Short mmCIF file of C-alpha atoms in Angstrom, two decimals:
data_model
loop_
_atom_site.label_atom_id
_atom_site.label_comp_id
_atom_site.label_asym_id
_atom_site.label_seq_id
_atom_site.Cartn_x
_atom_site.Cartn_y
_atom_site.Cartn_z
CA MET A 805 -11.12 -8.43 -3.42
CA ALA A 806 -7.56 -9.13 -4.29
CA SER A 807 -6.35 -12.61 -3.48
CA SER A 808 -3.52 -13.32 -1.09
CA SER A 809 -0.94 -12.60 -3.78
CA SER A 810 -2.53 -9.52 -5.29
CA SER A 811 -1.88 -6.15 -3.78
CA PHE A 812 -1.37 -2.56 -4.62
CA THR A 813 0.61 -0.29 -2.51
CA ALA A 814 -1.31 2.92 -2.80
CA ALA A 815 1.13 5.02 -0.84
CA ILE A 816 3.91 3.67 -2.98
CA ALA A 817 2.62 5.10 -6.23
CA ILE A 818 2.07 8.39 -4.43
CA SER A 819 5.64 8.46 -3.22
CA ILE A 820 7.04 7.60 -6.61
CA VAL A 821 5.09 10.42 -8.19
CA LEU A 822 6.27 12.76 -5.47
CA PHE A 823 9.89 11.89 -5.93
CA LEU A 824 9.65 12.11 -9.69
CA LEU A 825 8.20 15.58 -9.30
CA SER A 826 11.31 16.50 -7.36
CA PHE A 827 13.70 15.82 -10.18
CA THR A 828 11.68 16.16 -13.37
CA THR A 829 9.42 19.19 -13.00
CA PRO A 830 10.44 21.24 -9.96
CA LEU A 831 9.27 24.51 -11.53
CA PHE A 832 5.72 23.20 -11.64
CA LEU A 833 5.28 22.56 -7.94
CA CYS A 834 3.47 25.84 -7.38
CA LYS A 835 1.36 26.05 -10.51
CA PRO A 836 -0.74 23.69 -12.63
CA LEU A 837 1.21 21.20 -14.69
CA ARG A 838 0.77 21.30 -18.44
CA HIS A 839 2.14 18.79 -20.90
CA SER A 840 5.18 20.07 -22.73
CA HIS A 841 7.28 18.66 -25.53
CA HIS A 842 10.32 20.55 -24.35
CA PRO A 843 12.95 17.92 -23.48
CA ARG A 844 13.56 19.21 -19.95
CA PHE A 845 10.00 18.48 -18.88
CA ALA A 846 8.44 15.13 -18.00
CA SER A 847 6.07 13.46 -20.45
CA HIS A 848 3.53 12.78 -17.71
CA ASN A 849 1.56 15.02 -15.43
CA TYR A 850 2.85 13.56 -12.18
CA ARG A 851 1.10 16.15 -10.09
CA ASP A 852 -2.24 15.12 -11.56
CA ALA A 853 -1.41 11.46 -10.97
CA LEU A 854 -0.51 12.25 -7.37
CA ALA A 855 -3.78 14.05 -6.73
CA LYS A 856 -5.77 11.22 -8.27
CA SER A 857 -3.95 8.52 -6.31
CA ILE A 858 -4.93 10.26 -3.07
CA ILE A 859 -8.54 10.82 -4.10
CA TYR A 860 -8.82 7.08 -4.71
CA PHE A 861 -8.77 6.38 -0.97
CA GLU A 862 -12.00 8.32 -0.58
CA GLY A 863 -13.66 5.81 -2.87
CA GLN A 864 -12.58 2.98 -0.53
CA ARG A 865 -13.87 4.57 2.67
CA SER A 866 -16.18 2.70 4.99
CA GLY A 867 -18.31 4.40 7.60
CA LYS A 868 -19.91 7.84 7.87
CA LEU A 869 -18.52 9.93 5.03
CA PRO A 870 -17.50 13.54 5.73
CA SER A 871 -19.06 16.58 4.10
CA ASN A 872 -15.92 17.18 2.04
CA GLN A 873 -16.05 13.73 0.42
CA ARG A 874 -14.85 14.20 -3.16
CA ILE A 875 -15.88 10.88 -4.70
CA THR A 876 -19.54 11.75 -4.36
CA TRP A 877 -21.06 8.59 -5.83
CA ARG A 878 -20.01 6.81 -2.62
CA LYS A 879 -22.31 7.12 0.41
CA ASP A 880 -22.30 5.96 4.05
CA SER A 881 -21.81 2.24 4.70
CA GLY A 882 -20.97 -0.18 7.48
CA LEU A 883 -22.41 2.09 10.16
CA SER A 884 -23.03 -0.76 12.59
CA ASP A 885 -19.67 -2.51 12.16
CA GLY A 886 -18.56 -4.06 15.43
CA LYS A 887 -21.91 -3.62 17.14
CA ALA A 888 -22.53 -7.36 17.37
CA MET A 889 -19.34 -7.71 19.44
CA GLY A 890 -20.02 -4.62 21.53
CA VAL A 891 -17.22 -2.61 19.93
CA ASP A 892 -17.11 0.36 17.57
CA LEU A 893 -15.41 -0.66 14.33
CA VAL A 894 -17.04 1.89 12.06
CA GLY A 895 -14.67 3.42 9.52
CA GLY A 896 -11.48 2.26 7.85
CA TYR A 897 -11.11 1.10 4.26
CA TYR A 898 -12.41 -1.66 2.07
CA ASP A 899 -9.28 -3.29 0.72
CA ALA A 900 -10.18 -3.76 -2.93
CA GLY A 901 -13.29 -4.38 -5.03
CA ASP A 902 -15.26 -6.07 -2.25
CA ASN A 903 -16.86 -4.87 0.98
CA VAL A 904 -14.73 -6.57 3.65
CA LYS A 905 -12.36 -4.74 5.97
CA PHE A 906 -9.15 -6.75 6.31
CA GLY A 907 -6.85 -5.43 9.03
CA PHE A 908 -3.58 -6.85 7.71
CA PRO A 909 -3.48 -5.12 4.30
CA MET A 910 -5.14 -2.02 5.78
CA ALA A 911 -2.34 -1.66 8.30
CA PHE A 912 0.30 -2.12 5.60
CA THR A 913 -1.39 0.49 3.44
CA THR A 914 -1.26 2.87 6.40
CA THR A 915 2.42 2.20 7.00
CA MET A 916 3.26 2.83 3.37
CA LEU A 917 1.14 5.95 3.06
CA SER A 918 2.93 7.28 6.12
CA TRP A 919 6.37 6.35 4.81
CA SER A 920 5.52 8.16 1.59
CA VAL A 921 4.63 11.35 3.43
CA ILE A 922 7.63 11.07 5.77
CA GLU A 923 10.07 10.85 2.88
CA PHE A 924 8.40 12.98 0.22
CA GLY A 925 5.67 14.99 1.93
CA GLY A 926 7.64 18.18 1.47
CA LEU A 927 7.05 17.92 -2.27
CA MET A 928 3.30 17.36 -2.02
CA LYS A 929 2.35 21.00 -1.51
CA GLY A 930 -1.44 21.24 -1.80
CA GLU A 931 -1.92 17.48 -1.64
CA LEU A 932 -0.14 17.01 1.68
CA GLN A 933 -3.26 17.69 3.72
CA ASN A 934 -5.29 15.26 1.63
CA ALA A 935 -2.63 12.61 2.15
CA LYS A 936 -2.70 13.17 5.90
CA GLN A 937 -6.47 12.83 5.87
CA ALA A 938 -6.12 9.51 4.06
CA ILE A 939 -3.73 8.33 6.76
CA GLY A 940 -5.93 9.67 9.54
CA TRP A 941 -8.97 7.82 8.19
CA ALA A 942 -6.97 4.61 8.64
CA THR A 943 -5.40 5.40 12.00
CA GLU A 944 -8.76 6.30 13.54
CA TYR A 945 -9.92 2.81 12.65
CA LEU A 946 -6.73 1.13 13.83
CA LEU A 947 -7.04 2.90 17.18
CA LYS A 948 -10.54 1.46 17.53
CA ALA A 949 -9.32 -1.99 16.53
CA THR A 950 -6.59 -1.89 19.21
CA ALA A 951 -8.57 -0.20 21.97
CA HIS A 952 -8.51 -3.25 24.25
CA PRO A 953 -5.11 -4.47 25.53
CA ASP A 954 -3.84 -7.75 24.07
CA THR A 955 -6.65 -7.80 21.54
CA ILE A 956 -6.83 -6.61 17.94
CA TYR A 957 -9.91 -6.78 15.78
CA VAL A 958 -8.47 -7.85 12.43
CA GLN A 959 -11.46 -8.28 10.13
CA VAL A 960 -15.03 -7.09 9.67
CA GLY A 961 -17.16 -9.05 7.25
CA ASP A 962 -17.54 -12.67 6.20
CA ALA A 963 -15.38 -12.82 3.06
CA GLY A 964 -17.01 -15.97 1.72
CA ARG A 965 -20.52 -14.58 2.04
CA ASP A 966 -19.42 -11.18 0.79
CA HIS A 967 -17.96 -12.71 -2.37
CA SER A 968 -21.19 -14.55 -3.05
CA CYS A 969 -22.78 -11.14 -3.65
CA TRP A 970 -22.08 -8.37 -6.13
CA GLU A 971 -23.55 -5.41 -4.29
CA ARG A 972 -22.72 -1.85 -3.36
CA PRO A 973 -21.24 -1.24 0.08
CA GLU A 974 -24.25 0.98 0.76
CA ASP A 975 -26.53 -2.07 0.28
CA MET A 976 -24.54 -4.64 2.25
CA ASP A 977 -26.71 -7.30 3.82
CA THR A 978 -24.11 -10.03 4.29
CA PRO A 979 -22.95 -10.76 7.86
CA ARG A 980 -20.62 -8.13 9.29
CA SER A 981 -18.88 -10.74 11.38
CA VAL A 982 -16.00 -9.54 13.55
CA PHE A 983 -12.78 -11.50 14.03
CA LYS A 984 -9.99 -10.83 16.49
CA ILE A 985 -6.59 -11.99 17.66
CA ASP A 986 -5.67 -12.19 21.34
CA LYS A 987 -3.49 -14.14 23.77
CA ASN A 988 -5.19 -17.42 22.92
CA THR A 989 -5.40 -16.80 19.16
CA PRO A 990 -2.25 -14.83 18.37
CA GLY A 991 -1.56 -13.02 15.13
CA THR A 992 1.97 -11.69 15.34
CA GLU A 993 2.20 -10.55 11.72
CA VAL A 994 -0.95 -8.42 11.74
CA ALA A 995 -0.20 -7.10 15.24
CA ALA A 996 3.37 -6.11 14.34
CA GLU A 997 2.20 -4.52 11.08
CA THR A 998 -0.41 -2.56 13.01
CA ALA A 999 2.31 -1.36 15.38
CA ALA A 1000 4.40 -0.32 12.39
CA ALA A 1001 1.45 1.60 10.93
CA LEU A 1002 0.76 3.47 14.17
CA ALA A 1003 4.45 4.27 14.67
CA ALA A 1004 4.93 5.51 11.11
CA ALA A 1005 1.77 7.60 11.29
CA SER A 1006 2.95 9.15 14.55
CA LEU A 1007 5.81 10.69 12.59
CA VAL A 1008 3.39 12.13 10.04
CA PHE A 1009 1.40 13.94 12.74
CA ARG A 1010 4.28 14.81 15.08
CA LYS A 1011 4.49 18.50 14.15
CA CYS A 1012 0.93 19.29 13.12
CA ASN A 1013 -0.84 17.38 15.92
CA PRO A 1014 1.59 16.45 18.72
CA SER A 1015 -1.05 15.05 21.08
CA TYR A 1016 -2.43 12.73 18.41
CA SER A 1017 1.09 11.67 17.50
CA LYS A 1018 1.77 10.75 21.13
CA LEU A 1019 -1.43 8.70 21.26
CA LEU A 1020 -0.38 6.80 18.14
CA ILE A 1021 3.13 6.01 19.36
CA LYS A 1022 1.90 4.99 22.79
CA ARG A 1023 -0.52 2.55 21.18
CA ALA A 1024 2.17 1.32 18.78
CA ILE A 1025 4.45 0.46 21.69
CA ARG A 1026 1.70 -1.52 23.42
CA VAL A 1027 0.67 -3.36 20.27
CA PHE A 1028 4.24 -4.32 19.37
CA ALA A 1029 4.80 -5.71 22.85
CA PHE A 1030 1.68 -7.84 22.38
CA ALA A 1031 2.88 -9.00 18.97
CA ASP A 1032 6.28 -10.03 20.32
CA LYS A 1033 5.07 -11.66 23.52
CA TYR A 1034 2.28 -13.80 22.07
CA ARG A 1035 3.83 -15.21 18.95
CA GLY A 1036 1.90 -17.14 16.35
CA SER A 1037 0.53 -16.70 12.86
CA TYR A 1038 -2.99 -15.42 12.47
CA SER A 1039 -3.25 -17.69 9.45
CA ASN A 1040 -3.31 -20.61 11.87
CA GLY A 1041 -5.87 -19.48 14.40
CA LEU A 1042 -8.06 -17.70 11.84
CA ARG A 1043 -7.30 -19.88 8.80
CA LYS A 1044 -10.92 -20.37 7.75
CA VAL A 1045 -11.47 -16.62 7.95
CA VAL A 1046 -8.39 -15.06 6.38
CA CYS A 1047 -7.37 -17.77 3.92
CA PRO A 1048 -7.09 -17.81 0.97
CA TYR A 1049 -7.65 -14.05 0.98
CA TYR A 1050 -4.85 -12.67 3.15
CA CYS A 1051 -2.96 -15.71 4.39
CA SER A 1052 0.49 -14.94 5.69
CA VAL A 1053 2.91 -17.04 3.66
CA SER A 1054 6.15 -15.33 4.70
CA GLY A 1055 5.61 -15.93 8.43
CA TYR A 1056 5.65 -13.26 11.12
CA GLU A 1057 9.40 -12.74 11.58
CA ASP A 1058 9.54 -10.08 8.86
CA GLU A 1059 6.79 -8.06 10.55
CA LEU A 1060 8.60 -8.18 13.90
CA LEU A 1061 11.75 -6.76 12.32
CA TRP A 1062 9.71 -4.22 10.32
CA GLY A 1063 7.71 -3.18 13.38
CA ALA A 1064 10.83 -2.80 15.52
CA ALA A 1065 12.46 -0.73 12.78
CA TRP A 1066 9.52 1.67 12.70
CA LEU A 1067 9.37 1.93 16.48
CA HIS A 1068 13.08 2.66 16.56
CA ARG A 1069 12.63 5.39 13.97
CA ALA A 1070 9.64 6.90 15.75
CA THR A 1071 10.86 6.72 19.35
CA LYS A 1072 14.69 6.68 19.08
CA ASN A 1073 14.45 4.38 22.12
CA PRO A 1074 17.66 2.31 22.26
CA SER A 1075 15.68 -0.73 23.37
CA TYR A 1076 14.38 -1.16 19.81
CA LEU A 1077 17.87 -0.83 18.38
CA ASN A 1078 18.99 -3.50 20.83
CA TYR A 1079 16.04 -5.65 19.76
CA ILE A 1080 17.04 -5.31 16.10
CA GLN A 1081 20.68 -6.06 16.80
CA ARG A 1082 19.82 -9.04 18.97
CA ASN A 1083 17.11 -10.56 16.78
CA GLY A 1084 17.79 -9.29 13.27
CA GLN A 1085 19.35 -12.44 11.88
CA THR A 1086 16.77 -14.81 13.34
CA LEU A 1087 14.01 -12.54 12.02
CA GLY A 1088 15.36 -12.82 8.48
CA ALA A 1089 17.48 -9.72 7.98
CA ALA A 1090 19.63 -11.51 5.41
CA GLU A 1091 16.80 -13.25 3.53
CA THR A 1092 17.47 -13.28 -0.20
CA ASP A 1093 13.88 -12.82 -1.36
CA ASN A 1094 13.13 -9.78 -3.52
CA THR A 1095 9.40 -9.36 -3.02
CA PHE A 1096 7.95 -6.53 -0.98
CA GLY A 1097 4.26 -6.20 -0.22
CA TRP A 1098 1.56 -6.58 2.39
CA ASP A 1099 2.78 -10.09 3.32
CA ASN A 1100 6.57 -9.90 3.08
CA LYS A 1101 8.39 -6.96 4.69
CA HIS A 1102 11.98 -8.25 4.68
CA VAL A 1103 13.15 -5.99 1.86
CA GLY A 1104 11.32 -2.96 3.24
CA ALA A 1105 12.92 -3.45 6.64
CA ARG A 1106 16.35 -3.65 5.02
CA ILE A 1107 15.86 -0.39 3.14
CA LEU A 1108 14.38 1.34 6.19
CA LEU A 1109 17.19 0.23 8.49
CA SER A 1110 19.83 1.13 5.93
CA LYS A 1111 18.88 4.77 6.46
CA ALA A 1112 19.94 4.52 10.08
CA PHE A 1113 23.40 3.54 8.86
CA LEU A 1114 23.62 5.78 5.79
CA VAL A 1115 22.11 8.95 7.21
CA GLN A 1116 22.22 8.62 11.01
CA LYS A 1117 25.62 6.86 10.87
CA LEU A 1118 24.59 4.02 13.16
CA GLN A 1119 27.56 1.74 12.52
CA SER A 1120 25.91 -1.23 14.21
CA LEU A 1121 23.43 -1.38 11.30
CA HIS A 1122 26.13 -1.50 8.63
CA ASP A 1123 24.96 -4.93 7.45
CA TYR A 1124 21.59 -3.55 6.40
CA LYS A 1125 23.27 -1.46 3.74
CA SER A 1126 24.81 -4.64 2.37
CA HIS A 1127 21.47 -6.45 2.55
CA ALA A 1128 19.78 -3.56 0.73
CA ASP A 1129 22.51 -3.51 -1.90
CA ASN A 1130 22.00 -7.22 -2.56
CA TYR A 1131 18.32 -6.53 -3.18
CA ILE A 1132 19.12 -3.70 -5.59
CA CYS A 1133 21.62 -5.87 -7.48
CA SER A 1134 18.90 -8.48 -7.98
CA LEU A 1135 16.70 -5.87 -9.68
CA VAL A 1136 18.95 -3.93 -12.01
CA PRO A 1137 19.36 -5.44 -15.50
CA GLY A 1138 22.93 -6.14 -16.53
CA THR A 1139 24.34 -6.81 -13.07
CA PRO A 1140 25.87 -10.21 -12.20
CA ALA A 1141 23.17 -10.89 -9.60
CA SER A 1142 20.20 -9.65 -11.63
CA GLN A 1143 17.17 -11.93 -11.22
CA ALA A 1144 14.26 -9.66 -12.09
CA GLN A 1145 12.03 -10.46 -15.05
CA TYR A 1146 10.64 -7.78 -17.36
CA THR A 1147 7.88 -7.87 -19.95
CA PRO A 1148 8.76 -7.09 -23.59
CA GLY A 1149 7.46 -3.58 -22.92
CA GLY A 1150 9.77 -3.11 -19.93
CA LEU A 1151 7.48 -3.75 -16.93
CA LEU A 1152 8.85 -5.56 -13.90
CA PHE A 1153 7.00 -8.87 -13.77
CA LYS A 1154 6.78 -11.06 -10.69
CA MET A 1155 3.32 -12.59 -10.53
CA ASP A 1156 0.24 -13.30 -12.63
CA ASP A 1157 -2.15 -12.06 -9.96
CA SER A 1158 -2.03 -8.28 -9.57
CA ASN A 1159 1.55 -7.82 -10.69
CA MET A 1160 1.31 -4.03 -10.42
CA GLN A 1161 1.60 -4.35 -6.65
CA TYR A 1162 5.15 -5.58 -7.18
CA VAL A 1163 5.88 -2.78 -9.63
CA THR A 1164 4.71 0.00 -7.31
CA SER A 1165 6.29 -1.39 -4.15
CA THR A 1166 9.60 -2.01 -5.88
CA SER A 1167 9.62 1.43 -7.46
CA PHE A 1168 8.99 3.04 -4.10
CA LEU A 1169 11.95 1.24 -2.56
CA LEU A 1170 14.15 2.25 -5.50
CA VAL A 1171 13.47 5.96 -5.13
CA THR A 1172 13.63 5.84 -1.35
CA TYR A 1173 16.96 4.04 -1.34
CA ALA A 1174 18.22 6.47 -3.98
CA LYS A 1175 17.35 9.28 -1.60
CA TYR A 1176 19.27 7.66 1.26
CA LEU A 1177 22.29 6.94 -0.95
CA THR A 1178 22.32 10.50 -2.26
CA SER A 1179 22.27 11.87 1.29
CA ALA A 1180 25.24 9.67 2.21
CA ARG A 1181 27.01 10.24 -1.13
CA MET A 1182 27.24 6.52 -1.67
CA VAL A 1183 26.50 4.05 -4.48
CA VAL A 1184 25.65 0.38 -4.87
CA LYS A 1185 28.32 -1.98 -6.14
CA CYS A 1186 27.10 -5.11 -7.91
CA GLY A 1187 30.23 -7.08 -8.68
CA GLY A 1188 32.11 -4.80 -11.03
CA VAL A 1189 29.04 -2.71 -11.85
CA VAL A 1190 28.45 0.58 -10.02
CA ILE A 1191 24.80 1.57 -9.60
CA THR A 1192 24.24 5.25 -8.88
CA PRO A 1193 21.17 6.79 -7.24
CA LYS A 1194 20.33 8.34 -10.60
CA ARG A 1195 20.12 4.92 -12.19
CA LEU A 1196 17.74 3.74 -9.47
CA ARG A 1197 15.53 6.77 -10.04
CA ASN A 1198 15.56 6.19 -13.78
CA LEU A 1199 14.55 2.57 -13.34
CA ALA A 1200 11.68 3.61 -11.07
CA LYS A 1201 10.64 6.36 -13.47
CA LYS A 1202 10.44 3.88 -16.33
CA GLN A 1203 8.09 1.71 -14.28
CA VAL A 1204 5.87 4.63 -13.31
CA ASP A 1205 5.76 5.91 -16.88
CA TYR A 1206 4.75 2.44 -18.06
CA LEU A 1207 1.95 2.43 -15.46
CA LEU A 1208 0.77 5.86 -16.63
CA GLY A 1209 0.65 4.98 -20.32
CA ASP A 1210 4.09 4.42 -21.85
CA ASN A 1211 3.38 0.79 -22.73
CA PRO A 1212 2.42 -1.37 -25.71
CA GLN A 1213 -1.29 -0.95 -24.92
CA LYS A 1214 -0.91 2.85 -24.73
CA MET A 1215 -3.12 2.59 -21.67
CA SER A 1216 -2.85 4.20 -18.26
CA TYR A 1217 -3.39 1.62 -15.53
CA MET A 1218 -4.51 4.39 -13.20
CA VAL A 1219 -8.24 4.94 -13.57
CA GLY A 1220 -9.10 8.50 -14.54
CA TYR A 1221 -5.57 9.41 -15.62
CA GLY A 1222 -4.78 9.97 -19.29
CA ALA A 1223 -6.89 9.56 -22.39
CA ARG A 1224 -7.23 5.76 -22.13
CA TYR A 1225 -7.60 3.75 -18.94
CA PRO A 1226 -9.49 0.62 -17.76
CA GLN A 1227 -13.25 0.96 -18.11
CA ARG A 1228 -14.42 -2.29 -16.51
CA ILE A 1229 -12.53 -2.61 -13.25
CA HIS A 1230 -13.40 -5.43 -10.86
CA HIS A 1231 -15.04 -3.26 -8.22
CA ARG A 1232 -18.59 -3.53 -6.95
CA GLY A 1233 -19.30 0.11 -6.13
CA SER A 1234 -17.76 1.39 -9.34
CA SER A 1235 -19.58 -1.10 -11.58
CA LEU A 1236 -23.09 -0.71 -10.17
CA PRO A 1237 -25.27 2.39 -10.49
CA SER A 1238 -24.76 4.76 -7.57
CA VAL A 1239 -27.30 5.32 -4.82
CA SER A 1240 -27.90 8.79 -6.25
CA THR A 1241 -28.97 7.45 -9.65
CA HIS A 1242 -30.55 4.21 -8.38
CA PRO A 1243 -31.84 4.71 -4.82
CA ALA A 1244 -33.55 1.32 -4.65
CA LYS A 1245 -31.59 -1.51 -3.07
CA ILE A 1246 -29.72 -3.82 -5.43
CA GLN A 1247 -30.05 -7.32 -4.07
CA CYS A 1248 -27.10 -9.58 -3.30
CA ARG A 1249 -26.92 -11.56 -6.53
CA ALA A 1250 -28.67 -9.10 -8.83
CA GLY A 1251 -25.41 -7.31 -9.49
CA PHE A 1252 -23.72 -10.31 -11.09
CA SER A 1253 -25.43 -9.54 -14.39
CA VAL A 1254 -23.48 -6.28 -14.38
CA MET A 1255 -20.25 -7.95 -13.26
CA SER A 1256 -20.30 -10.25 -16.29
CA SER A 1257 -21.35 -7.58 -18.80
CA GLN A 1258 -19.13 -5.61 -21.18
CA SER A 1259 -20.61 -2.24 -20.27
CA PRO A 1260 -18.21 0.35 -18.84
CA ASN A 1261 -18.40 1.07 -15.12
CA PRO A 1262 -20.83 3.96 -14.53
CA ASN A 1263 -18.80 5.36 -11.61
CA VAL A 1264 -15.18 6.33 -12.19
CA LEU A 1265 -13.01 5.24 -9.24
CA VAL A 1266 -10.49 8.01 -9.81
CA GLY A 1267 -6.90 7.09 -8.97
CA ALA A 1268 -7.43 3.34 -8.66
CA VAL A 1269 -4.53 1.27 -10.01
CA VAL A 1270 -5.50 -2.14 -11.36
CA GLY A 1271 -3.60 -5.42 -11.31
CA GLY A 1272 -2.15 -4.61 -14.70
CA PRO A 1273 -1.04 -6.45 -17.83
CA ASP A 1274 0.27 -10.00 -18.08
CA GLN A 1275 3.85 -11.02 -18.81
CA HIS A 1276 3.29 -10.29 -22.51
CA ASP A 1277 1.94 -6.75 -21.87
CA ARG A 1278 -1.63 -7.84 -22.63
CA PHE A 1279 -4.61 -6.40 -20.77
CA PRO A 1280 -8.15 -7.54 -21.64
CA ASP A 1281 -10.03 -4.95 -19.53
CA GLU A 1282 -12.61 -7.50 -18.36
CA ARG A 1283 -14.47 -6.96 -15.12
CA SER A 1284 -14.51 -10.66 -14.28
CA ASP A 1285 -10.71 -10.87 -14.47
CA TYR A 1286 -9.87 -9.88 -10.91
CA GLU A 1287 -6.19 -10.80 -11.34
CA GLN A 1288 -5.68 -8.00 -13.84
CA SER A 1289 -8.66 -5.69 -13.36
CA GLU A 1290 -9.09 -5.33 -9.60
CA PRO A 1291 -7.66 -2.31 -7.79
CA ALA A 1292 -6.61 -2.39 -4.14
CA THR A 1293 -5.44 0.13 -1.57
CA TYR A 1294 -2.05 -1.48 -1.16
CA ILE A 1295 -1.24 -1.30 -4.87
CA ILE A 1296 -1.05 2.47 -4.73
CA SER A 1297 0.45 2.68 -1.30
#
């Protein structure tokens, strides 16, 4: 699995691709994309990348797989999850290359997938239904995890024991321990993120399935109230369980602001606007950090709330436009406040461990904010430098194109896309022979011989985005190097 600092925002990459489709190849939305050297067309097949990024989620599914499962080397797994605690926790997603279900990153992935569809779903055409299915697979699990009031089941599986094995999810024999937060062991950050996920998803299903949408928003309201009332970090009460894997370093204030922002957007209830106005500053609205991912939502909340000012003209949220602008100014090269680091090849670089999570999440915010600015006919002013929406889109496009192959390695960091992509990703199911080709059980430690080998993975995890190159654009493509070679759901989101 990815460590606490490694994450991919799966929905993010999807959204970037969607938005790029909208301004690079609009004529291709209704017919297959073909590469063209004509200057008006994009150099990458974004539609293909979009389709693959959505298929990837099927490779991360836990539970009873449906008949229309497209990644066919995966089979049923985790069919008794929750049974030991008397609850049904079958389903959901494995977060990365391991076989544990972590509620915190899963909820964030769901929020981001939903935000992607909300903003850019109209461009998805034939892939929209697949994207909704990916979201629904997550929300069904989150509804199970929040079925009991003032309780959320936040993890299934003993991460330490799981990591001592290299085995397929279909063969799991490590303890499927269940961990929860409640009044006595609060977990505000994971509870508020879960509320955000349910609220965002309610918007996705509002028109196509109104009754399901109402169920999601009703649950989101209840879960947020629990998160706000019983405050405390789940990294304290469940430290031995969730650390060092998904410790919350940023605290829970960012999730409270983020959750309230999503509930305001989904319900239009003035009580959430009042909550934001009353608590925004104490919850970190003006924080100067520039990292957005499964742990830190400050920047995402700023961008999300800026829409209420830019598009809905809510004057009381004027400051969030300024906060969002400050973030943008920290990213764009050549501005007085620019702080972002780039590799020699042009990739945003923030961290050694799974840096691509930062690239995808940042790129998503760039194109989303560009959309809001365009709608309001506004720009960003960084000192004496004016940043237009077009420049934000171009910066995001450069990052996506790097990810898809325009880089010194000439390698696509999305598995299955392009002529050259990682062959030895840090992923148990992908690296071991499938149940179809090797029906016999592969014992817990027997798979480590494969993990340390140089042989390519026999099963292609289509659409997976790996941690990516280092600060010098180097990528060894070694299965044991989880920092660079492990994919995760939140990288694409």
